[in-house]
Each structure stands twice: as C-alpha cells, then as structure tokens.
Amino acid sequence: MELVVANRGSSSEQYERTGQSMPLAFHASRAAKYEQQEQNAETYILPFIERGISVGDKSVLEIGCGEGGIIEPFLRRGGTGVGVDLSPEKIAYAEKAFASYIEEGRVEFVAGDIYDDAVSARLEGRFDVAIMKDTIEHVYGHAKILAKIKDFLK
C-alpha cells in the first residue's frame, strides 16, 4: 500500500495562478459548487490518480464529500464509492442526486465523523483510493488523519 499526497493549493490559489477571479456563484450555489468539484475531479484528480492505477474497478472514499461532486466521475468510469461528511444536509443532497447509483449499490453516503468508532469500523480496509479535496486544510493533526486514512485503504 502506498499513500500519495498531492496538494495543488486552495481553490483561490489556483485562480490566482491563472489570473482568474473566483466565481461568486461557487460560494452561493450548491449546484455551482457541485459542478466545479466534478470538473476539478475530471481535470485534475482522476488524471493524477490514473498515472498509477486505472480507476474503473476501484473503490474510492471521499472524506469531506459535501454533495458528492468528486465521486461522480469515479462512478461514471465504473468504480464504487463512499462519501463521508459531517453535514447531514449535504449528505441528504448527495443521496437525492445519486439515487440511481445508490439503488445499484455503487455508492453510499455517510453523515458522520471518521473518528467515530462506528463510522470508522464501516470504512476500515475497504478502499483503493482515498480523497480529501478541500478538506485537509480544515483538519487539525495531519499526521493523525493520514494514519486514519491508511486504516481505510486495502
């Protein structure tokens, strides 16, 4: 098992590097944020991961999944996934948006904390890929979270 950490900088830093201004709609609209996350996954995250593995039959865990925009491109390629977020409201939105994938058993969403024993037990040893997009900078103790993520990987 190899743990790879890639940090492309915050969204605002990415916009500054390209000379663009960050769209206000991203912060005001759940749909705009979802679309931006999905595009980011297609443009940056999947190509980065696919340098090492094909994601078509892989399982992905997204910690801090929000509405699920990062997971969807994995599902479209044939993978499976679990999204975990502290916000029950965001998880409810994701469950509605991904109803067909949920019915197929290809994705599930969990409203909870990965440090909670019950949540952690559901996740241990299940995943090929773990992602924390726009999340790790909000977590204290990076060494602790990275160690926890290793527990979730196969």
GROMACS .gro file of C-alpha atoms in nm:
model
  154
    1MET     CA    1   0.000   0.000   0.000
    2GLU     CA    2   0.133   0.343  -0.092
    3LEU     CA    3  -0.005   0.667   0.041
    4VAL     CA    4   0.036   0.956  -0.202
    5VAL     CA    5  -0.045   1.312  -0.102
    6ALA     CA    6  -0.092   1.576  -0.368
    7ASN     CA    7  -0.161   1.936  -0.281
    8ARG     CA    8  -0.242   2.164  -0.569
    9GLY     CA    9  -0.321   2.455  -0.337
   10SER     CA   10  -0.652   2.604  -0.241
   11SER     CA   11  -0.913   2.698  -0.499
   12SER     CA   12  -0.835   3.066  -0.451
   13GLU     CA   13  -0.464   2.998  -0.507
   14GLN     CA   14  -0.545   2.810  -0.828
   15TYR     CA   15  -0.748   3.104  -0.957
   16GLU     CA   16  -0.470   3.348  -0.864
   17ARG     CA   17  -0.214   3.142  -1.057
   18THR     CA   18  -0.432   3.152  -1.368
   19GLY     CA   19  -0.523   3.520  -1.333
   20GLN     CA   20  -0.895   3.442  -1.300
   21SER     CA   21  -1.122   3.568  -1.026
   22MET     CA   22  -1.304   3.308  -0.819
   23PRO     CA   23  -1.668   3.297  -0.924
   24LEU     CA   24  -1.904   3.413  -0.652
   25ALA     CA   25  -2.159   3.159  -0.770
   26PHE     CA   26  -1.931   2.886  -0.635
   27HIS     CA   27  -1.994   3.008  -0.282
   28ALA     CA   28  -2.361   3.098  -0.325
   29SER     CA   29  -2.491   2.799  -0.520
   30ARG     CA   30  -2.480   2.432  -0.425
   31ALA     CA   31  -2.521   2.338  -0.792
   32ALA     CA   32  -2.231   2.562  -0.899
   33LYS     CA   33  -2.006   2.416  -0.628
   34TYR     CA   34  -2.103   2.062  -0.729
   35GLU     CA   35  -2.026   2.137  -1.094
   36GLN     CA   36  -1.690   2.291  -1.004
   37GLN     CA   37  -1.599   1.988  -0.791
   38GLU     CA   38  -1.697   1.748  -1.068
   39GLN     CA   39  -1.492   1.941  -1.326
   40ASN     CA   40  -1.197   1.954  -1.088
   41ALA     CA   41  -1.211   1.577  -1.043
   42GLU     CA   42  -1.221   1.518  -1.420
   43THR     CA   43  -0.947   1.769  -1.498
   44TYR     CA   44  -0.702   1.718  -1.212
   45ILE     CA   45  -0.781   1.442  -0.965
   46LEU     CA   46  -0.857   1.149  -1.195
   47PRO     CA   47  -0.565   1.217  -1.432
   48PHE     CA   48  -0.331   1.236  -1.130
   49ILE     CA   49  -0.457   0.907  -0.986
   50GLU     CA   50  -0.464   0.736  -1.325
   51ARG     CA   51  -0.090   0.793  -1.361
   52GLY     CA   52  -0.061   0.499  -1.122
   53ILE     CA   53  -0.384   0.298  -1.143
   54SER     CA   54  -0.694   0.267  -1.356
   55VAL     CA   55  -0.994   0.375  -1.151
   56GLY     CA   56  -1.253   0.179  -1.348
   57ASP     CA   57  -1.297  -0.102  -1.099
   58LYS     CA   58  -1.163   0.070  -0.789
   59SER     CA   59  -1.335   0.179  -0.470
   60VAL     CA   60  -1.295   0.540  -0.358
   61LEU     CA   61  -1.350   0.702  -0.022
   62GLU     CA   62  -1.403   1.076  -0.012
   63ILE     CA   63  -1.370   1.234   0.330
   64GLY     CA   64  -1.549   1.568   0.338
   65CYS     CA   65  -1.751   1.475   0.029
   66GLY     CA   66  -2.009   1.753   0.056
   67GLU     CA   67  -2.261   1.697  -0.222
   68GLY     CA   68  -2.054   1.425  -0.393
   69GLY     CA   69  -1.913   1.611  -0.694
   70ILE     CA   70  -1.573   1.445  -0.668
   71ILE     CA   71  -1.714   1.092  -0.651
   72GLU     CA   72  -1.933   1.108  -0.960
   73PRO     CA   73  -1.652   1.088  -1.219
   74PHE     CA   74  -1.524   0.771  -1.047
   75LEU     CA   75  -1.871   0.619  -1.071
   76ARG     CA   76  -1.903   0.709  -1.439
   77ARG     CA   77  -1.582   0.513  -1.500
   78GLY     CA   78  -1.726   0.205  -1.330
   79GLY     CA   79  -1.585   0.247  -0.980
   80THR     CA   80  -1.768   0.239  -0.649
   81GLY     CA   81  -1.754   0.487  -0.365
   82VAL     CA   82  -1.839   0.607  -0.019
   83GLY     CA   83  -1.866   0.972   0.070
   84VAL     CA   84  -1.842   1.086   0.431
   85ASP     CA   85  -1.927   1.434   0.553
   86LEU     CA   86  -2.005   1.596   0.886
   87SER     CA   87  -2.305   1.776   0.735
   88PRO     CA   88  -2.630   1.575   0.729
   89GLU     CA   89  -2.775   1.840   0.495
   90LYS     CA   90  -2.503   1.786   0.235
   91ILE     CA   91  -2.533   1.409   0.266
   92ALA     CA   92  -2.911   1.432   0.212
   93TYR     CA   93  -2.848   1.637  -0.105
   94ALA     CA   94  -2.596   1.378  -0.228
   95GLU     CA   95  -2.832   1.091  -0.158
   96LYS     CA   96  -3.101   1.253  -0.374
   97ALA     CA   97  -2.856   1.338  -0.653
   98PHE     CA   98  -2.709   0.986  -0.655
   99ALA     CA   99  -3.031   0.788  -0.604
  100SER     CA  100  -2.975   0.564  -0.909
  101TYR     CA  101  -2.615   0.484  -0.810
  102ILE     CA  102  -2.732   0.410  -0.455
  103GLU     CA  103  -3.002   0.173  -0.587
  104GLU     CA  104  -2.732  -0.005  -0.791
  105GLY     CA  105  -2.521  -0.043  -0.476
  106ARG     CA  106  -2.235   0.157  -0.629
  107VAL     CA  107  -2.221   0.443  -0.380
  108GLU     CA  108  -2.323   0.522  -0.027
  109PHE     CA  109  -2.306   0.838   0.177
  110VAL     CA  110  -2.244   0.863   0.549
  111ALA     CA  111  -2.321   1.163   0.768
  112GLY     CA  112  -2.064   1.132   1.042
  113ASP     CA  113  -1.713   1.171   1.172
  114ILE     CA  114  -1.441   0.931   1.058
  115TYR     CA  115  -1.304   0.933   1.414
  116ASP     CA  116  -1.633   0.794   1.546
  117ASP     CA  117  -1.580   0.423   1.616
  118ALA     CA  118  -1.900   0.312   1.439
  119VAL     CA  119  -1.818   0.512   1.125
  120SER     CA  120  -1.455   0.407   1.128
  121ALA     CA  121  -1.546   0.039   1.158
  122ARG     CA  122  -1.764   0.065   0.845
  123LEU     CA  123  -1.472   0.205   0.646
  124GLU     CA  124  -1.167   0.004   0.753
  125GLY     CA  125  -0.981  -0.184   0.482
  126ARG     CA  126  -1.235  -0.119   0.205
  127PHE     CA  127  -1.081   0.131  -0.036
  128ASP     CA  128  -0.828   0.152  -0.318
  129VAL     CA  129  -0.828   0.533  -0.320
  130ALA     CA  130  -0.897   0.793  -0.052
  131ILE     CA  131  -0.953   1.162  -0.129
  132MET     CA  132  -0.979   1.473   0.085
  133LYS     CA  133  -1.043   1.756  -0.161
  134ASP     CA  134  -1.070   2.099   0.004
  135THR     CA  135  -1.085   1.926   0.341
  136ILE     CA  136  -0.743   1.851   0.486
  137GLU     CA  137  -0.671   2.218   0.549
  138HIS     CA  138  -0.967   2.224   0.790
  139VAL     CA  139  -0.842   1.930   0.997
  140TYR     CA  140  -0.610   1.958   1.296
  141GLY     CA  141  -0.337   1.698   1.320
  142HIS     CA  142  -0.248   1.599   0.965
  143ALA     CA  143  -0.038   1.305   1.082
  144LYS     CA  144  -0.340   1.168   1.271
  145ILE     CA  145  -0.576   1.198   0.973
  146LEU     CA  146  -0.324   1.043   0.734
  147ALA     CA  147  -0.276   0.749   0.970
  148LYS     CA  148  -0.655   0.710   0.987
  149ILE     CA  149  -0.684   0.715   0.609
  150LYS     CA  150  -0.427   0.435   0.588
  151ASP     CA  151  -0.664   0.224   0.801
  152PHE     CA  152  -0.933   0.267   0.538
  153LEU     CA  153  -0.716   0.154   0.246
  154LYS     CA  154  -0.692  -0.208   0.137
   0.00000   0.00000   0.00000
